[in-house]
PDB file of C-alpha atoms in Angstrom:
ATOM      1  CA  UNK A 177       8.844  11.784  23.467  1.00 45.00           C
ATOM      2  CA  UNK A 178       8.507   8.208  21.680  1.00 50.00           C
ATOM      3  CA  UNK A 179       4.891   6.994  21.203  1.00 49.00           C
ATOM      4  CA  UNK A 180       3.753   3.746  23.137  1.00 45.00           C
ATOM      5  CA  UNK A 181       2.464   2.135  20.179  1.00 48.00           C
ATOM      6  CA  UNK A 182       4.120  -0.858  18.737  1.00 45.00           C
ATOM      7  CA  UNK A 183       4.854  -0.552  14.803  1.00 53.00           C
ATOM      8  CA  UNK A 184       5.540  -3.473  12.888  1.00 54.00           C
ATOM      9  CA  UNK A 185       5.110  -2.648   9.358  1.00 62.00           C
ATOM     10  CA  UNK A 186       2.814   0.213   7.631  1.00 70.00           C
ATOM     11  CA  UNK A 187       0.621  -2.356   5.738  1.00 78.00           C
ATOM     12  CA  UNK A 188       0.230  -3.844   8.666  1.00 75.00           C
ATOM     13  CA  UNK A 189      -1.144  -0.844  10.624  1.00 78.00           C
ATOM     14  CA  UNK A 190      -3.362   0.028   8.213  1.00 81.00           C
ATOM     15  CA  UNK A 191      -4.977  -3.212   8.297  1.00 77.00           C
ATOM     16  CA  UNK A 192      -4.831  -2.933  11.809  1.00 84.00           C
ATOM     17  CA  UNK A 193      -6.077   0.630  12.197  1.00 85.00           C
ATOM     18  CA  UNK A 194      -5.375   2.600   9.057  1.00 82.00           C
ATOM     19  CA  UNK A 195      -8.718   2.098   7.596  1.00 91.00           C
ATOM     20  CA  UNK A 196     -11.209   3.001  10.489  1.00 92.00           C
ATOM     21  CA  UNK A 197      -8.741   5.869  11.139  1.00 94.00           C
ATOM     22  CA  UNK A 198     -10.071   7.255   7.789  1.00 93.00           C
ATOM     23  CA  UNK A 199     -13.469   6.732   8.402  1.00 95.00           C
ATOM     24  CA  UNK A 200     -13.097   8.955  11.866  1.00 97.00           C
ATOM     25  CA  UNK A 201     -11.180  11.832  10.042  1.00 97.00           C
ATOM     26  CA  UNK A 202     -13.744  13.471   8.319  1.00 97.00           C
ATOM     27  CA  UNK A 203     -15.847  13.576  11.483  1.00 98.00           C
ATOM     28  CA  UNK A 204     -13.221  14.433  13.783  1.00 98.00           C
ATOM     29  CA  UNK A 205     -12.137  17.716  10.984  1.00 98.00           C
ATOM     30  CA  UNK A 206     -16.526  18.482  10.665  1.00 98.00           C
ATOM     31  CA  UNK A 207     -15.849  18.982  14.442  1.00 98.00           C
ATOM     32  CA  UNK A 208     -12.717  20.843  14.238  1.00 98.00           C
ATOM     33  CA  UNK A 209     -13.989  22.818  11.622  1.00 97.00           C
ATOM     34  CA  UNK A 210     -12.107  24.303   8.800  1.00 97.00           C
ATOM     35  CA  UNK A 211     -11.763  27.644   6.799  1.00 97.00           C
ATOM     36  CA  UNK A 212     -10.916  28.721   3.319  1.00 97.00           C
ATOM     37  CA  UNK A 213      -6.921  29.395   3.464  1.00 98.00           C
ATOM     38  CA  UNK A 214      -6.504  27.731   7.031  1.00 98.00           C
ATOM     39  CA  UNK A 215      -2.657  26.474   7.890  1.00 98.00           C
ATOM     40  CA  UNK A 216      -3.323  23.202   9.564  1.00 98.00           C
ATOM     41  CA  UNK A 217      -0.774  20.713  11.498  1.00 98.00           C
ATOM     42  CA  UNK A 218      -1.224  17.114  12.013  1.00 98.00           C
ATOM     43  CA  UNK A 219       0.231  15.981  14.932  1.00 98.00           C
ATOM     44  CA  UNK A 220       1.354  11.925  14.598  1.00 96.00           C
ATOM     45  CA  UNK A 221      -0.190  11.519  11.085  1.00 95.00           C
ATOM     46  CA  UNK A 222       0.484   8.003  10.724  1.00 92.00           C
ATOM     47  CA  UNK A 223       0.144   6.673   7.508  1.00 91.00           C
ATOM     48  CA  UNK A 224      -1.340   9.604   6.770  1.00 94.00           C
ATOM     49  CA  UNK A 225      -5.457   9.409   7.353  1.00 94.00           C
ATOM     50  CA  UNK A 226      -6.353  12.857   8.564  1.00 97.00           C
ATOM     51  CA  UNK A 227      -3.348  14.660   6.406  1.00 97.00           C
ATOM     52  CA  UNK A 228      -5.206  13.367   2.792  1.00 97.00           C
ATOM     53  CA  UNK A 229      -8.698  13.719   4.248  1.00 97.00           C
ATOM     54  CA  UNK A 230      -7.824  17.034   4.747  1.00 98.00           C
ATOM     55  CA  UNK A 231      -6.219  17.423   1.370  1.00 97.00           C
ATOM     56  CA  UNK A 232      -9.713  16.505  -0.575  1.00 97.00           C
ATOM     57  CA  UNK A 233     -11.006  20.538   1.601  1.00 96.00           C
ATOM     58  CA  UNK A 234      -9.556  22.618  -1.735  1.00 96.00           C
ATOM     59  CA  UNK A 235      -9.228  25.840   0.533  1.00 97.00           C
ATOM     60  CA  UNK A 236      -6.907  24.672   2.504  1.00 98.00           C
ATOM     61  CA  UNK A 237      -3.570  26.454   1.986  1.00 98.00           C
ATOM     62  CA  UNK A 238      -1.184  24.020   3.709  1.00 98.00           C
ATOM     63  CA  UNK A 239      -1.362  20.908   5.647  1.00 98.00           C
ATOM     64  CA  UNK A 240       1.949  19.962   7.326  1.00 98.00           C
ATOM     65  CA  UNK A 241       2.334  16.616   9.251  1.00 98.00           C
ATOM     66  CA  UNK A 242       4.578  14.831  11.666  1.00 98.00           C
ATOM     67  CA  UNK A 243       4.675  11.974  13.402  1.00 96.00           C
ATOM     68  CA  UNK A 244       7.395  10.475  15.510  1.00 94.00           C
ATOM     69  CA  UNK A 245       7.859   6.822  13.386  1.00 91.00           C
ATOM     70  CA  UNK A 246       9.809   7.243  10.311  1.00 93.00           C
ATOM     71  CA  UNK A 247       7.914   4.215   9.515  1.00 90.00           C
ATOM     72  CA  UNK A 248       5.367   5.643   8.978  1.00 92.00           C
ATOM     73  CA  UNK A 249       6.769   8.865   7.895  1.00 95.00           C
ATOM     74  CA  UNK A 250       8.562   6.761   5.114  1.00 94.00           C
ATOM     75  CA  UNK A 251       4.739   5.492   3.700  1.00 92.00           C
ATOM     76  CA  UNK A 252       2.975   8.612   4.308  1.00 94.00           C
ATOM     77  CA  UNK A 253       5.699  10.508   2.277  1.00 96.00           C
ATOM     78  CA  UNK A 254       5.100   7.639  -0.235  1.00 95.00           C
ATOM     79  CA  UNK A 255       1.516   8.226  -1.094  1.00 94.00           C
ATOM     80  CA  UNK A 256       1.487  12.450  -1.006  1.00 97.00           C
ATOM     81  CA  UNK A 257       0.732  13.984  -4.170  1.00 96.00           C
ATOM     82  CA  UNK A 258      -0.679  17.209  -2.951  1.00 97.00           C
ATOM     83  CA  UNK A 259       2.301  19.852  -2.942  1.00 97.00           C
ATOM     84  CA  UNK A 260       0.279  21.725  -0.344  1.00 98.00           C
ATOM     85  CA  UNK A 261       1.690  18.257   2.381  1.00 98.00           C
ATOM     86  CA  UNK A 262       4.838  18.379   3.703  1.00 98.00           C
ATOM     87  CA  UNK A 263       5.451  15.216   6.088  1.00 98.00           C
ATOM     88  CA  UNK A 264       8.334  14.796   8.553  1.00 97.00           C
ATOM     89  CA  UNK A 265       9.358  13.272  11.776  1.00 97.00           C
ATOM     90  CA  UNK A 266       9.169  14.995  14.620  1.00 97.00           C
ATOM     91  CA  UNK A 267       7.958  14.920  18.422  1.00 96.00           C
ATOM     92  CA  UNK A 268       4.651  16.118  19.380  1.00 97.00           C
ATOM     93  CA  UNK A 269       5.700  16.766  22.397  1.00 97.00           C
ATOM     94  CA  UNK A 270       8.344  19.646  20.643  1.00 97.00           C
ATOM     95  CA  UNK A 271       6.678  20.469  17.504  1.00 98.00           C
ATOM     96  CA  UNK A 272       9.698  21.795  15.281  1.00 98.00           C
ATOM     97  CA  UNK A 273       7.745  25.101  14.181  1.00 98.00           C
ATOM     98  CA  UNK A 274       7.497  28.668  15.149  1.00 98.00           C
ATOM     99  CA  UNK A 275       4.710  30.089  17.889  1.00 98.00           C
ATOM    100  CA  UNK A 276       1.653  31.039  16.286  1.00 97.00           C
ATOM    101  CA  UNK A 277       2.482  29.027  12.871  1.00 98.00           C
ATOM    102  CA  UNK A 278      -1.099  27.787  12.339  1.00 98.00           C
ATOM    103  CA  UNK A 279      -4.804  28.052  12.299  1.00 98.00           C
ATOM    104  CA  UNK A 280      -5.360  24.877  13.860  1.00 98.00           C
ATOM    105  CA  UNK A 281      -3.334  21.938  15.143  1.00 98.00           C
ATOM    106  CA  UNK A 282      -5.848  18.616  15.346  1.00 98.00           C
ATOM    107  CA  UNK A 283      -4.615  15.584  16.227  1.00 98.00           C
ATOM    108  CA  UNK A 284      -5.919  11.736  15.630  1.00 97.00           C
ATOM    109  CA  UNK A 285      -5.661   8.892  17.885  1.00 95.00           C
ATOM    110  CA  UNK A 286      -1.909   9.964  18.600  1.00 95.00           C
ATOM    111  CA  UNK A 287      -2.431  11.696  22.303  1.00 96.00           C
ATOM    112  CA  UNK A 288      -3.159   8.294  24.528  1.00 94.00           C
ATOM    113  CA  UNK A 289       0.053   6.840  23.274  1.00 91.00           C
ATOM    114  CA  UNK A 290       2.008   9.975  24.126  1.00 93.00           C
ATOM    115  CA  UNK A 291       3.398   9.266  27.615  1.00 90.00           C
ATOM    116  CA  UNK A 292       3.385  12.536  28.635  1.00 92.00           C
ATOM    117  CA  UNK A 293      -0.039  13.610  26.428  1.00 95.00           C
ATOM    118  CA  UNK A 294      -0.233  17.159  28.220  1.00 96.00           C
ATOM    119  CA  UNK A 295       2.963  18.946  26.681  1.00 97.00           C
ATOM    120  CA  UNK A 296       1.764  17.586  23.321  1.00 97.00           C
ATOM    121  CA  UNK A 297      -1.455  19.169  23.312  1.00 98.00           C
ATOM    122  CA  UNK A 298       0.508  22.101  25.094  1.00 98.00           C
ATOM    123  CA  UNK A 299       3.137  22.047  22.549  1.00 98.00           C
ATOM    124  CA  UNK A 300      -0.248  22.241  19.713  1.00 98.00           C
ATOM    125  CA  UNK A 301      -1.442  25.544  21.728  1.00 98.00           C
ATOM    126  CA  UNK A 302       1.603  26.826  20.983  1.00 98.00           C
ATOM    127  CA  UNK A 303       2.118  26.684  17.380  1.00 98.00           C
ATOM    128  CA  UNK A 304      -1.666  27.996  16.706  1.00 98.00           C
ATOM    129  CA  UNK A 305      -2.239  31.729  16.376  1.00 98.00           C
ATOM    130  CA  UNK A 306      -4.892  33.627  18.719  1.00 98.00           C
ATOM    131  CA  UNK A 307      -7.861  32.397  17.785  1.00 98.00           C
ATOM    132  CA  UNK A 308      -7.508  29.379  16.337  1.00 98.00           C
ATOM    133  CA  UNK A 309      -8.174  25.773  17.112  1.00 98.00           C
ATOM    134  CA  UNK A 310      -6.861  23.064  18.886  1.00 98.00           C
ATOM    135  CA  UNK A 311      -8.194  19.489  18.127  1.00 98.00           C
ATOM    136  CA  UNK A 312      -7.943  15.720  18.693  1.00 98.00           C
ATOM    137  CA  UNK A 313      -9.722  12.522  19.210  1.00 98.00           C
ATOM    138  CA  UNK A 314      -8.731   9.185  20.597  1.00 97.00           C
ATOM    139  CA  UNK A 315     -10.367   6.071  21.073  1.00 96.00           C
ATOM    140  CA  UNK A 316     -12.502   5.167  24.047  1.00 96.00           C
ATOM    141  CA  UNK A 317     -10.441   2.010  25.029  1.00 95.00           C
ATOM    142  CA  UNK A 318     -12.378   1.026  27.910  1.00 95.00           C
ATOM    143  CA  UNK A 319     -15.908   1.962  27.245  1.00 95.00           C
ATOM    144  CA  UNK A 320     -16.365   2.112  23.853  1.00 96.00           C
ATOM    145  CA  UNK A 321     -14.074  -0.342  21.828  1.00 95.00           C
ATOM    146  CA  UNK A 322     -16.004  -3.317  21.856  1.00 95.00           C
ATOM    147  CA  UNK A 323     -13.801  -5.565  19.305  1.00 95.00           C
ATOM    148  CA  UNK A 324     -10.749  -4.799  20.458  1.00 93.00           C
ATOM    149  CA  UNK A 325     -11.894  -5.104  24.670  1.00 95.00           C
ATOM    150  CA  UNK A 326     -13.253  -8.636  23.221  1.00 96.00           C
ATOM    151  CA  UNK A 327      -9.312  -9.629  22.130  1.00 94.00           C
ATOM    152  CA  UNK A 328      -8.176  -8.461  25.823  1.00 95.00           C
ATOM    153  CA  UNK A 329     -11.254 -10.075  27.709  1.00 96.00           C
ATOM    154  CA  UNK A 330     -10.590 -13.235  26.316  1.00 96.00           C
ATOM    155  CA  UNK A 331      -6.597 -13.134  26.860  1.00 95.00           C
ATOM    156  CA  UNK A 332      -6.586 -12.588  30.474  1.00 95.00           C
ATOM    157  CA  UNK A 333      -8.889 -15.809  30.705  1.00 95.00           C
ATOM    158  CA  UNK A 334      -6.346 -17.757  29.470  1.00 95.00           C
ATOM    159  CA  UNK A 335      -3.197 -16.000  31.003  1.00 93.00           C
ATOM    160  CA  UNK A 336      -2.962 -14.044  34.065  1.00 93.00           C
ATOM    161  CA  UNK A 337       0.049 -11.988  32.938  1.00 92.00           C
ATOM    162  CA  UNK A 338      -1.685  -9.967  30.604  1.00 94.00           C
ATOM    163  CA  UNK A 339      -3.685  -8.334  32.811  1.00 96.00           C
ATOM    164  CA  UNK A 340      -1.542  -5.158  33.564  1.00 95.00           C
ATOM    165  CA  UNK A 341      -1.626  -4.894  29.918  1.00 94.00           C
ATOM    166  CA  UNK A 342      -5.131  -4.710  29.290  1.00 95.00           C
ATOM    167  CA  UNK A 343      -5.129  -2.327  32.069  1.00 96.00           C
ATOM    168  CA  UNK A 344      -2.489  -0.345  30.757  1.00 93.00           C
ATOM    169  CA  UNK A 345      -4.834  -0.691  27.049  1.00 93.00           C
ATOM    170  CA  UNK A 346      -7.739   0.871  28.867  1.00 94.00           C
ATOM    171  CA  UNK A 347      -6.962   3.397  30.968  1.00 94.00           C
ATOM    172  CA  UNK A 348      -4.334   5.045  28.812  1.00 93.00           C
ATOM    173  CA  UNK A 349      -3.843   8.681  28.829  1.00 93.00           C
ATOM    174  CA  UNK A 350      -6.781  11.383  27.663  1.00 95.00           C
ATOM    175  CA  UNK A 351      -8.761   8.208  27.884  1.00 95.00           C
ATOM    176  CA  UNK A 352     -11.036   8.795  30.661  1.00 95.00           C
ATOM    177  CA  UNK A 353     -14.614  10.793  30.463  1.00 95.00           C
ATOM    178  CA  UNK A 354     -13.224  14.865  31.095  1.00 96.00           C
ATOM    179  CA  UNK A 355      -9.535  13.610  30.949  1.00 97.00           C
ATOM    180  CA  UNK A 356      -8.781  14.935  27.798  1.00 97.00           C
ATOM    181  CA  UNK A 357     -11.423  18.498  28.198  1.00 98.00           C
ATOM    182  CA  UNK A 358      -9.406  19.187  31.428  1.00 98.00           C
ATOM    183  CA  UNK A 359      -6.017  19.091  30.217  1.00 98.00           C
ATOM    184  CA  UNK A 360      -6.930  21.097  27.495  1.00 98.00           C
ATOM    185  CA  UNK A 361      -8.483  23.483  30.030  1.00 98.00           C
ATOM    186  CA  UNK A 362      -5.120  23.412  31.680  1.00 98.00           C
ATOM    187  CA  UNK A 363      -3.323  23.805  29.010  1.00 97.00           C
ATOM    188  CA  UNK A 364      -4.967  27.622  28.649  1.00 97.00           C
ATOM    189  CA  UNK A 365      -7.396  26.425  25.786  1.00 98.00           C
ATOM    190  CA  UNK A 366     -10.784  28.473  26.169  1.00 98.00           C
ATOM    191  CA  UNK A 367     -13.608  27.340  24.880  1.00 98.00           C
ATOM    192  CA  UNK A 368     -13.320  24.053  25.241  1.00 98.00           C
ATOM    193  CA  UNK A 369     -15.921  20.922  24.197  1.00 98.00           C
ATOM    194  CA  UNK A 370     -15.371  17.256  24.530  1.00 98.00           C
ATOM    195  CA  UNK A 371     -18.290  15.136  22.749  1.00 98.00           C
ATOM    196  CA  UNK A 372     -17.813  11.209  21.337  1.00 97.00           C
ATOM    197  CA  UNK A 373     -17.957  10.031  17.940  1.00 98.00           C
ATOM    198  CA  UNK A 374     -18.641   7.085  16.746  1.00 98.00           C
ATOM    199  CA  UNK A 375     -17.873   4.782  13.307  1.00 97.00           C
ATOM    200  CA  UNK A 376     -18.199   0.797  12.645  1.00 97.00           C
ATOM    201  CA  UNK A 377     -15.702  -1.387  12.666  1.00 96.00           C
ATOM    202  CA  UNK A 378     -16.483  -4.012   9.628  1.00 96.00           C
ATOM    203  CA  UNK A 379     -14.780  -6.938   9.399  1.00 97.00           C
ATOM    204  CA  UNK A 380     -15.180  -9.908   6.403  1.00 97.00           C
ATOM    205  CA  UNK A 381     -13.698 -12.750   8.592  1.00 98.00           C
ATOM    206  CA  UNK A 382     -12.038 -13.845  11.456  1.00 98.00           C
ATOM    207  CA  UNK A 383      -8.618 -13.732   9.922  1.00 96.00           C
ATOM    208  CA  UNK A 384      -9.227 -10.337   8.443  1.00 95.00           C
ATOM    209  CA  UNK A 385     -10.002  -9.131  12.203  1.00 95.00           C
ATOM    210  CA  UNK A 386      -6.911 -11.170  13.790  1.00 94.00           C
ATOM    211  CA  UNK A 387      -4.310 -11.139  10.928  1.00 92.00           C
ATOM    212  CA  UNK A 388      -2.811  -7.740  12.044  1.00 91.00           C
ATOM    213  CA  UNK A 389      -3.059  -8.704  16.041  1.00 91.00           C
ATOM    214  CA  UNK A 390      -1.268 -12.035  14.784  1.00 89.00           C
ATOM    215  CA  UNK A 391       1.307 -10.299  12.651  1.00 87.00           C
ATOM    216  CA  UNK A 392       2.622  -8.490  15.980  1.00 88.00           C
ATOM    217  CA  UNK A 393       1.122  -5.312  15.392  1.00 86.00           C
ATOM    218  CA  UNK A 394      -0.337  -3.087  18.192  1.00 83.00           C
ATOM    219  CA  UNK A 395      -0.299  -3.381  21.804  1.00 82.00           C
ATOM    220  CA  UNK A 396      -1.978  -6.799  21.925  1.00 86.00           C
ATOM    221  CA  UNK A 397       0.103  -8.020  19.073  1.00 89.00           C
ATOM    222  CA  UNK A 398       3.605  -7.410  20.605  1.00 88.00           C
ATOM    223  CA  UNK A 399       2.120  -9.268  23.335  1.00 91.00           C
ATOM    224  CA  UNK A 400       0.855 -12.199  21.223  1.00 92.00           C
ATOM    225  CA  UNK A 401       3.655 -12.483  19.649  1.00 91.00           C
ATOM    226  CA  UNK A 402       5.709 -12.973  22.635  1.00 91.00           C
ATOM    227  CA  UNK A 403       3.715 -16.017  23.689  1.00 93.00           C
ATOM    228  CA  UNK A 404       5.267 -19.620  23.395  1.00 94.00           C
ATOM    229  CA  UNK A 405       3.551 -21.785  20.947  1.00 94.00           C
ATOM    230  CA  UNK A 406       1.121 -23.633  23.060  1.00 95.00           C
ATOM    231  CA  UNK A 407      -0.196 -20.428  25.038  1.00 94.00           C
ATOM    232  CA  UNK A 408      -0.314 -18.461  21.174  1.00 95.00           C
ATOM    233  CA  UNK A 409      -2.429 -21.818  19.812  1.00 95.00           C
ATOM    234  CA  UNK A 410      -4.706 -21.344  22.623  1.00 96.00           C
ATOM    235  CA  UNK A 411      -5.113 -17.797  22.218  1.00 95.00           C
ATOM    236  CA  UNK A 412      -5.730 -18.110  18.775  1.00 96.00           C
ATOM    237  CA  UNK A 413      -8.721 -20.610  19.092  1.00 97.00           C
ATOM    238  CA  UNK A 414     -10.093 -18.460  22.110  1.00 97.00           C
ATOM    239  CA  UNK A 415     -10.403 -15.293  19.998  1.00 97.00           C
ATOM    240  CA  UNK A 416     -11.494 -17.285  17.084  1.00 98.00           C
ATOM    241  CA  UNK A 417     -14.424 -18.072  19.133  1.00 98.00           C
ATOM    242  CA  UNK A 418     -15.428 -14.957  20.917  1.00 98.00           C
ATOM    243  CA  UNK A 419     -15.396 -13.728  17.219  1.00 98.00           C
ATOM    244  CA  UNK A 420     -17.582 -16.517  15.797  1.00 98.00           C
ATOM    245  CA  UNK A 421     -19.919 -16.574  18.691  1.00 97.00           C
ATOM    246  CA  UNK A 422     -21.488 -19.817  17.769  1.00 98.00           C
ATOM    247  CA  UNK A 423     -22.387 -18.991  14.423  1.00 98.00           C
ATOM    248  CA  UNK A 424     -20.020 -19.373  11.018  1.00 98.00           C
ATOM    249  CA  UNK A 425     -16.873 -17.364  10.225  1.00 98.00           C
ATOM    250  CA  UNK A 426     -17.553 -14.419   7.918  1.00 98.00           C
ATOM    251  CA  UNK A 427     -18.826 -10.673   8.159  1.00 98.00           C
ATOM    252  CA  UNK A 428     -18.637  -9.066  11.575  1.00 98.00           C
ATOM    253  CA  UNK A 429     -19.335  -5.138  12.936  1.00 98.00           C
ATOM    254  CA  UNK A 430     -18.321  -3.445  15.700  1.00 97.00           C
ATOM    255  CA  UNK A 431     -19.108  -0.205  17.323  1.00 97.00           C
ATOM    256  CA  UNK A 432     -16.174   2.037  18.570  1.00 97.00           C
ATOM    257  CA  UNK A 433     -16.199   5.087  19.994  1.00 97.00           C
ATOM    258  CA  UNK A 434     -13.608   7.565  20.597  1.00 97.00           C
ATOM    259  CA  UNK A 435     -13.476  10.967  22.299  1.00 98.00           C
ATOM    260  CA  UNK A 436     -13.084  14.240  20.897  1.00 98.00           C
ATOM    261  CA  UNK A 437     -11.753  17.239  22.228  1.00 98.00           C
ATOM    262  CA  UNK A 438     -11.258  20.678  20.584  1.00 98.00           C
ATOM    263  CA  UNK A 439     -10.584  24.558  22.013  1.00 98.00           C
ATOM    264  CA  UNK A 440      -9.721  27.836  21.022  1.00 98.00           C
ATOM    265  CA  UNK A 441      -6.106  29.765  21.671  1.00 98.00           C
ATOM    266  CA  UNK A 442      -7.403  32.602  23.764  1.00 97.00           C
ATOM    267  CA  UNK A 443      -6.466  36.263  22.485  1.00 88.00           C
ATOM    268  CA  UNK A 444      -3.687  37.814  24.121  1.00 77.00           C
ATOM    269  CA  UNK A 445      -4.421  39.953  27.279  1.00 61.00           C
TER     270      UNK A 445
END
C-alpha cells in the first residue's frame, strides 16, 4: 500500500522532518516501553529516527525496519552500523514476517499517510507475540501543528485551489481525537491508551523553515512546486511574512503535537 507522502530527496526530508522526528522517538519508545532482549519492528522507518534511537537501548536484541520508499531505505541502510538493524522495503500494510515475530511493533508518523492505516496497524498485531505491544504516534495536523497549519493558512489566502489540500493535510487518517485508540480497539488490541506528546519545532531563519517546503518536499511542497512563477513569488513573500510576523528574520519555535497510541496483543483464548 504506497504511502501518501511526497519524497523528494532524503536530505531533504530530514530537513524537512528528519530532525523533529528524532526528538519525538525517545518519547514515543518511553511510552511504548521497552525490555531487556525485546525483538522490535519499525514500521516506515524513514531515514531511520526511531530504528537508531532505539539502537542507543543496549538490551535490545534486534531492531528490524521497513519502510515502503527505497529512498529512504537506500539512506537509512547508509548510516546503520549496529549489526543488531536490518532495514528493507516493505509494505506496512503486509509486513513480510512470520505471526508472532516480535515483542513490539511501534510505529512513527508513518500511519496517517497509509491510505488504508487500519490493516497496517492490523498487519503490526499480527507479527507481535501474546503479550506484547503495539505502538505509534502521528502528528496532530489540525490541532496541534502550529508551523506547518501557518504554511497552509496562508496558501489558501492566496489561492483557492489548495484548499482540498489543506483539508486533505488535516484530517488525514488516525488524525482525529480517539481515531487512532479505536482502530486499535478494533483491531483486537486490549489495553489500549491514546495520550499526546509534545516537542518544539526550532527554526534559525525563514529559509531554514521554508527551504525544504521550497525544494518540493512534503505535501505542501509538491504543491508549491507546481505553482507558476507569479502565484510561487507570491506564496513565497506571504509565508515569509506570517513567519516574520513584523519583527526581523532569525530564530523561530513552534509547538507540535502529535498523538500516541499503544496496546497490548491479548493472550490467546
Amino acid at each position: 500500500m504506497p504511502s501518501s507522502f511526497n519524497v523528494e530527496s532524503a536530505d531533504g526530508y530530514e530537513q524537512l522532518m528528519g530532525r523533529w522526528s528524532r526528538r519525538l522517538a525517545p518519547m514515543l519508545i518511553d511510552f511504548a516501553g521497552l525490555a531487556d532482549g525485546d525483538h522490535v519492528i519499525d514500521v516506515g522507518c524513514g531515514t531511520g529516527s526511531l530504528a537508531f534511537t532505539l539502537a542507543e537501548r543496549p538490551g535490545l536484541r534486534e531492531i528490524a525496519a521497513i519502510d515502503y520508499s527505497p529512498v529512504f531505505v537506500a539512506a537509512a541502510q547508509a548510516r546503520n552500523t549496529d549489526p543488531r538493524i536490518t532495514i528493507q522495503q516493505a509494505d506496512a500494510c503486509a509486513l513480510p514476517f512470520e505471526n508472532d515475530r516480535f515483542d513490539r511493533a511501534i510505529s512513527l508518523l508513518v500511519l496517517h499517510f497509509v491510505p488504508e492505516a487500519g490493516k497496517a496497524v492490523a498487519e503490526m498485531a499480527r507479527v507481535v507475540r501474546a503479550g506484547g505491544v503495539v505502538a505509534a504516534a502521528v502528528w496532530d495536523h489540525y490541532g496541534g501543528m502550529s508551523g506547518m497549519r501557518m504554511m497552509w493558512d496562508t496558501v489558501v489566502m492566496l489561492d483557492e485551489n489548495a484548499l482540498p489540500l489543506r483539508r486533505k493535510y488535516c484530517f488525514q487518517p488516525m488524525m482525529r481525537p480517539g481515531e487512532m485508540k479505536n482502530s486499535f480497539i478494533a483491531r483486537g488490541l486490549a489495553d489500549v491508551e491514546e495520550t499526546s506528546l509534545l516537542i518544539r519545532m526550532d527554526y534559525l531563519s525563514f529559509d531554514d523553515y521554508w527551504q525544504p517546503i521550497a525544494a518540493g518536499e512534503g505535501p505542501l511542497g509538491r504543491y508549491v512546486a507546481g505553482l507558476e512563477p507569479e502565484k510561487r513569488k507570491a506564496v513565497d513573500a506571504a509565508v515569509r511574512a506570517a513567519y516574520e510576523a513584523g519583527e526581523p528574520d532569525g530564530p523561530r519555535s513552534f509547538a507540535s503535537v502529535a498523538w500516541a497510541c499503544r496496546g497490548r496483543v491479548p493472550e490467546a483464548g
